[in-house]
């Protein structure tokens, strides 16, 4: 039986099985769902056993468990470590969902549920591809290991120590991950770079209490004025970050890389119109796709303080706050970047105000050379199924654990995603296009049989 026939025959059965996993509200960020996250982990171990995997282990951590399994019966063949996650994002605002987030429903060829594309649906592709090969051929053409965690959506804090402690158990020739997207429908992509991350919270304080603007206005520092002035100093008028040392470790874009970006054929007008904008904006001298994929950023994620209720209140606020994240590229050191931003803030604070900085997340960027033979094999696998070979891209987002896998295991990471950017991951009405579920199964089988 061909694999096309096999998957077509078992499609309804597979989708019903996936729906059972999607019904479990494994929200890692909310403590009230701790038992649900564990239930999703147990569902996975049971499914791995049914698929024919061996040595299935549930490893407790200080947070949510890591699942390990393997099938090592191909001496002399490569070992592929499959990584994914079974935790999901919170669902609010709940009122914006067309159907309840944990009641999976198929509409117009799309499977709607929280976790459908990020990342249960994509992990499930690997489980069923492995199961199909075992049922069809009785063994696998390569050695397989799986490492599936339950904390990706909250930063994977407990996975790096697990990797360090289990380097031999997890040793592999490549790490295979499906947690990214196609360029667009019918145009597969392999991500060769993910931006790193640094985040911080900023508080500006002035007087001991809020003050009446009639009695004190014009004579004392205003925390909101001081914060707005401070935040304005972080960029110049060409969209470039003004922090000294911020660009240390940022590589220049090579002509070859810029050509790869051009090949993506991104229509900036279409993006602008789709977002309802009069114009795109960013660092001068770079295209939209270069800015979001290969250049670092410093973004304000929240700015707040003072009176925010209905009507007017003539107050001079005593404090104001901001949340900042930086996306990092190349060899930028997150600690160096955060230290540089903090130093800039402290050096530029307005007279009479004080600034307090709390450094938070830190993750290095991930990069891999697209000429690596295993990436070329992956691109060919896409080409065989989709009819067009995968392009190599840089992703503006961050999956911090990718750099850890690459560094700790000293293995190339192959990011073979099957999602689409418009599938509302992290938002209401998250969904997975079943066209890519079907093609994803065949693509992973092709990859495992040819790697």
PDB file of N, CA, C and O in Angstrom, residues 363-402:
ATOM      1  N   UNK A 363      17.805  34.979  25.689  1.00  0.00           N
ATOM      2  CA  UNK A 363      17.977  33.823  24.798  1.00  0.00           C
ATOM      3  C   UNK A 363      18.793  34.252  23.585  1.00  0.00           C
ATOM      4  O   UNK A 363      18.546  35.303  22.996  1.00  0.00           O
ATOM      5  N   UNK A 364      19.746  33.416  23.227  1.00  0.00           N
ATOM      6  CA  UNK A 364      20.577  33.704  22.062  1.00  0.00           C
ATOM      7  C   UNK A 364      19.842  33.347  20.767  1.00  0.00           C
ATOM      8  O   UNK A 364      18.944  32.520  20.761  1.00  0.00           O
ATOM      9  N   UNK A 365      20.269  33.966  19.677  1.00  0.00           N
ATOM     10  CA  UNK A 365      19.725  33.649  18.360  1.00  0.00           C
ATOM     11  C   UNK A 365      20.211  32.275  17.915  1.00  0.00           C
ATOM     12  O   UNK A 365      21.258  31.788  18.351  1.00  0.00           O
ATOM     13  N   UNK A 366      19.425  31.655  17.032  1.00  0.00           N
ATOM     14  CA  UNK A 366      19.797  30.369  16.439  1.00  0.00           C
ATOM     15  C   UNK A 366      20.047  30.560  14.944  1.00  0.00           C
ATOM     16  O   UNK A 366      19.267  31.219  14.254  1.00  0.00           O
ATOM     17  N   UNK A 367      21.138  29.970  14.442  1.00  0.00           N
ATOM     18  CA  UNK A 367      21.445  30.047  13.020  1.00  0.00           C
ATOM     19  C   UNK A 367      22.044  28.740  12.549  1.00  0.00           C
ATOM     20  O   UNK A 367      22.753  28.054  13.298  1.00  0.00           O
ATOM     21  N   UNK A 368      21.768  28.370  11.296  1.00  0.00           N
ATOM     22  CA  UNK A 368      22.360  27.189  10.682  1.00  0.00           C
ATOM     23  C   UNK A 368      22.623  27.494   9.215  1.00  0.00           C
ATOM     24  O   UNK A 368      21.842  28.205   8.567  1.00  0.00           O
ATOM     25  N   UNK A 369      23.715  26.967   8.690  1.00  0.00           N
ATOM     26  CA  UNK A 369      24.096  27.168   7.300  1.00  0.00           C
ATOM     27  C   UNK A 369      23.167  26.356   6.400  1.00  0.00           C
ATOM     28  O   UNK A 369      23.105  25.124   6.517  1.00  0.00           O
ATOM     29  N   UNK A 370      22.456  27.004   5.474  1.00  0.00           N
ATOM     30  CA  UNK A 370      21.525  26.260   4.619  1.00  0.00           C
ATOM     31  C   UNK A 370      22.184  25.264   3.683  1.00  0.00           C
ATOM     32  O   UNK A 370      21.502  24.406   3.111  1.00  0.00           O
ATOM     33  N   UNK A 371      23.496  25.359   3.520  1.00  0.00           N
ATOM     34  CA  UNK A 371      24.181  24.397   2.653  1.00  0.00           C
ATOM     35  C   UNK A 371      24.394  23.052   3.337  1.00  0.00           C
ATOM     36  O   UNK A 371      24.837  22.095   2.696  1.00  0.00           O
ATOM     37  N   UNK A 372      24.060  22.946   4.622  1.00  0.00           N
ATOM     38  CA  UNK A 372      24.192  21.680   5.334  1.00  0.00           C
ATOM     39  C   UNK A 372      23.420  20.594   4.575  1.00  0.00           C
ATOM     40  O   UNK A 372      22.258  20.782   4.232  1.00  0.00           O
ATOM     41  N   UNK A 373      24.053  19.439   4.321  1.00  0.00           N
ATOM     42  CA  UNK A 373      23.412  18.398   3.506  1.00  0.00           C
ATOM     43  C   UNK A 373      22.045  17.954   4.023  1.00  0.00           C
ATOM     44  O   UNK A 373      21.146  17.663   3.232  1.00  0.00           O
ATOM     45  N   UNK A 374      21.856  17.910   5.349  1.00  0.00           N
ATOM     46  CA  UNK A 374      20.577  17.431   5.856  1.00  0.00           C
ATOM     47  C   UNK A 374      19.460  18.438   5.587  1.00  0.00           C
ATOM     48  O   UNK A 374      18.303  18.063   5.374  1.00  0.00           O
ATOM     49  N   UNK A 375      19.796  19.722   5.534  1.00  0.00           N
ATOM     50  CA  UNK A 375      18.800  20.720   5.161  1.00  0.00           C
ATOM     51  C   UNK A 375      18.449  20.605   3.682  1.00  0.00           C
ATOM     52  O   UNK A 375      17.295  20.808   3.281  1.00  0.00           O
ATOM     53  N   UNK A 376      19.439  20.264   2.870  1.00  0.00           N
ATOM     54  CA  UNK A 376      19.176  20.061   1.447  1.00  0.00           C
ATOM     55  C   UNK A 376      18.256  18.851   1.234  1.00  0.00           C
ATOM     56  O   UNK A 376      17.360  18.871   0.384  1.00  0.00           O
ATOM     57  N   UNK A 377      18.473  17.800   2.026  1.00  0.00           N
ATOM     58  CA  UNK A 377      17.590  16.630   1.953  1.00  0.00           C
ATOM     59  C   UNK A 377      16.171  17.002   2.355  1.00  0.00           C
ATOM     60  O   UNK A 377      15.193  16.554   1.733  1.00  0.00           O
ATOM     61  N   UNK A 378      16.047  17.810   3.404  1.00  0.00           N
ATOM     62  CA  UNK A 378      14.722  18.253   3.850  1.00  0.00           C
ATOM     63  C   UNK A 378      14.033  19.080   2.772  1.00  0.00           C
ATOM     64  O   UNK A 378      12.829  18.926   2.520  1.00  0.00           O
ATOM     65  N   UNK A 379      14.780  19.955   2.109  1.00  0.00           N
ATOM     66  CA  UNK A 379      14.202  20.766   1.036  1.00  0.00           C
ATOM     67  C   UNK A 379      13.724  19.889  -0.115  1.00  0.00           C
ATOM     68  O   UNK A 379      12.670  20.152  -0.711  1.00  0.00           O
ATOM     69  N   UNK A 380      14.482  18.842  -0.413  1.00  0.00           N
ATOM     70  CA  UNK A 380      14.078  17.900  -1.466  1.00  0.00           C
ATOM     71  C   UNK A 380      12.803  17.155  -1.084  1.00  0.00           C
ATOM     72  O   UNK A 380      11.951  16.885  -1.939  1.00  0.00           O
ATOM     73  N   UNK A 381      12.681  16.790   0.217  1.00  0.00           N
ATOM     74  CA  UNK A 381      11.483  16.074   0.677  1.00  0.00           C
ATOM     75  C   UNK A 381      10.236  16.931   0.477  1.00  0.00           C
ATOM     76  O   UNK A 381       9.190  16.445   0.022  1.00  0.00           O
ATOM     77  N   UNK A 382      10.337  18.203   0.803  1.00  0.00           N
ATOM     78  CA  UNK A 382       9.222  19.111   0.539  1.00  0.00           C
ATOM     79  C   UNK A 382       8.901  19.134  -0.959  1.00  0.00           C
ATOM     80  O   UNK A 382       7.741  19.101  -1.369  1.00  0.00           O
ATOM     81  N   UNK A 383       9.968  19.226  -1.775  1.00  0.00           N
ATOM     82  CA  UNK A 383       9.769  19.311  -3.218  1.00  0.00           C
ATOM     83  C   UNK A 383       9.039  18.107  -3.777  1.00  0.00           C
ATOM     84  O   UNK A 383       8.196  18.234  -4.673  1.00  0.00           O
ATOM     85  N   UNK A 384       9.347  16.930  -3.222  1.00  0.00           N
ATOM     86  CA  UNK A 384       8.716  15.697  -3.709  1.00  0.00           C
ATOM     87  C   UNK A 384       7.207  15.714  -3.431  1.00  0.00           C
ATOM     88  O   UNK A 384       6.412  15.229  -4.248  1.00  0.00           O
ATOM     89  N   UNK A 385       6.802  16.267  -2.303  1.00  0.00           N
ATOM     90  CA  UNK A 385       5.391  16.238  -1.900  1.00  0.00           C
ATOM     91  C   UNK A 385       4.638  17.479  -2.364  1.00  0.00           C
ATOM     92  O   UNK A 385       3.511  17.386  -2.872  1.00  0.00           O
ATOM     93  N   UNK A 386       5.237  18.647  -2.201  1.00  0.00           N
ATOM     94  CA  UNK A 386       4.547  19.896  -2.521  1.00  0.00           C
ATOM     95  C   UNK A 386       4.696  20.313  -3.973  1.00  0.00           C
ATOM     96  O   UNK A 386       3.998  21.212  -4.452  1.00  0.00           O
ATOM     97  N   UNK A 387       5.650  19.676  -4.668  1.00  0.00           N
ATOM     98  CA  UNK A 387       5.873  20.049  -6.060  1.00  0.00           C
ATOM     99  C   UNK A 387       6.731  21.278  -6.225  1.00  0.00           C
ATOM    100  O   UNK A 387       6.978  21.735  -7.342  1.00  0.00           O
ATOM    101  N   UNK A 388       7.221  21.839  -5.134  1.00  0.00           N
ATOM    102  CA  UNK A 388       8.132  22.973  -5.171  1.00  0.00           C
ATOM    103  C   UNK A 388       9.088  22.849  -3.992  1.00  0.00           C
ATOM    104  O   UNK A 388       8.664  22.562  -2.864  1.00  0.00           O
ATOM    105  N   UNK A 389      10.358  23.006  -4.263  1.00  0.00           N
ATOM    106  CA  UNK A 389      11.387  22.809  -3.237  1.00  0.00           C
ATOM    107  C   UNK A 389      11.306  23.925  -2.195  1.00  0.00           C
ATOM    108  O   UNK A 389      10.993  25.078  -2.504  1.00  0.00           O
ATOM    109  N   UNK A 390      11.598  23.586  -0.955  1.00  0.00           N
ATOM    110  CA  UNK A 390      11.538  24.575   0.125  1.00  0.00           C
ATOM    111  C   UNK A 390      12.601  25.654  -0.060  1.00  0.00           C
ATOM    112  O   UNK A 390      13.734  25.374  -0.457  1.00  0.00           O
ATOM    113  N   UNK A 391      12.224  26.902   0.241  1.00  0.00           N
ATOM    114  CA  UNK A 391      13.175  27.998   0.310  1.00  0.00           C
ATOM    115  C   UNK A 391      13.736  28.070   1.727  1.00  0.00           C
ATOM    116  O   UNK A 391      13.105  27.618   2.687  1.00  0.00           O
ATOM    117  N   UNK A 392      14.919  28.674   1.863  1.00  0.00           N
ATOM    118  CA  UNK A 392      15.538  28.837   3.180  1.00  0.00           C
ATOM    119  C   UNK A 392      15.272  30.255   3.669  1.00  0.00           C
ATOM    120  O   UNK A 392      15.537  31.235   2.973  1.00  0.00           O
ATOM    121  N   UNK A 393      14.733  30.357   4.882  1.00  0.00           N
ATOM    122  CA  UNK A 393      14.290  31.645   5.404  1.00  0.00           C
ATOM    123  C   UNK A 393      14.904  31.927   6.772  1.00  0.00           C
ATOM    124  O   UNK A 393      15.516  31.058   7.400  1.00  0.00           O
ATOM    125  N   UNK A 394      14.723  33.155   7.208  1.00  0.00           N
ATOM    126  CA  UNK A 394      15.028  33.570   8.578  1.00  0.00           C
ATOM    127  C   UNK A 394      13.707  33.968   9.229  1.00  0.00           C
ATOM    128  O   UNK A 394      12.908  34.694   8.636  1.00  0.00           O
ATOM    129  N   UNK A 395      13.465  33.492  10.444  1.00  0.00           N
ATOM    130  CA  UNK A 395      12.205  33.753  11.132  1.00  0.00           C
ATOM    131  C   UNK A 395      12.417  34.826  12.187  1.00  0.00           C
ATOM    132  O   UNK A 395      13.376  34.775  12.961  1.00  0.00           O
ATOM    133  N   UNK A 396      11.501  35.793  12.223  1.00  0.00           N
ATOM    134  CA  UNK A 396      11.635  36.877  13.191  1.00  0.00           C
ATOM    135  C   UNK A 396      11.349  36.482  14.614  1.00  0.00           C
ATOM    136  O   UNK A 396      11.731  37.180  15.549  1.00  0.00           O
ATOM    137  N   UNK A 397      10.666  35.355  14.820  1.00  0.00           N
ATOM    138  CA  UNK A 397      10.313  34.918  16.162  1.00  0.00           C
ATOM    139  C   UNK A 397      11.467  34.248  16.883  1.00  0.00           C
ATOM    140  O   UNK A 397      12.591  34.155  16.378  1.00  0.00           O
ATOM    141  N   UNK A 398      11.186  33.756  18.067  1.00  0.00           N
ATOM    142  CA  UNK A 398      12.204  33.107  18.894  1.00  0.00           C
ATOM    143  C   UNK A 398      11.682  31.775  19.407  1.00  0.00           C
ATOM    144  O   UNK A 398      10.550  31.688  19.885  1.00  0.00           O
ATOM    145  N   UNK A 399      12.486  30.741  19.258  1.00  0.00           N
ATOM    146  CA  UNK A 399      12.258  29.472  19.956  1.00  0.00           C
ATOM    147  C   UNK A 399      13.562  29.235  20.720  1.00  0.00           C
ATOM    148  O   UNK A 399      14.492  28.606  20.201  1.00  0.00           O
ATOM    149  N   UNK A 400      13.681  29.802  21.933  1.00  0.00           N
ATOM    150  CA  UNK A 400      14.969  29.838  22.624  1.00  0.00           C
ATOM    151  C   UNK A 400      15.667  28.492  22.746  1.00  0.00           C
ATOM    152  O   UNK A 400      16.904  28.422  22.718  1.00  0.00           O
ATOM    153  N   UNK A 401      14.895  27.406  22.836  1.00  0.00           N
ATOM    154  CA  UNK A 401      15.515  26.119  23.083  1.00  0.00           C
ATOM    155  C   UNK A 401      16.279  25.605  21.868  1.00  0.00           C
ATOM    156  O   UNK A 401      17.126  24.715  21.985  1.00  0.00           O
ATOM    157  N   UNK A 402      16.028  26.161  20.673  1.00  0.00           N
ATOM    158  CA  UNK A 402      16.730  25.697  19.471  1.00  0.00           C
ATOM    159  C   UNK A 402      18.230  25.906  19.595  1.00  0.00           C
ATOM    160  O   UNK A 402      19.032  25.049  19.199  1.00  0.00           O
TER     161      UNK A 402
END
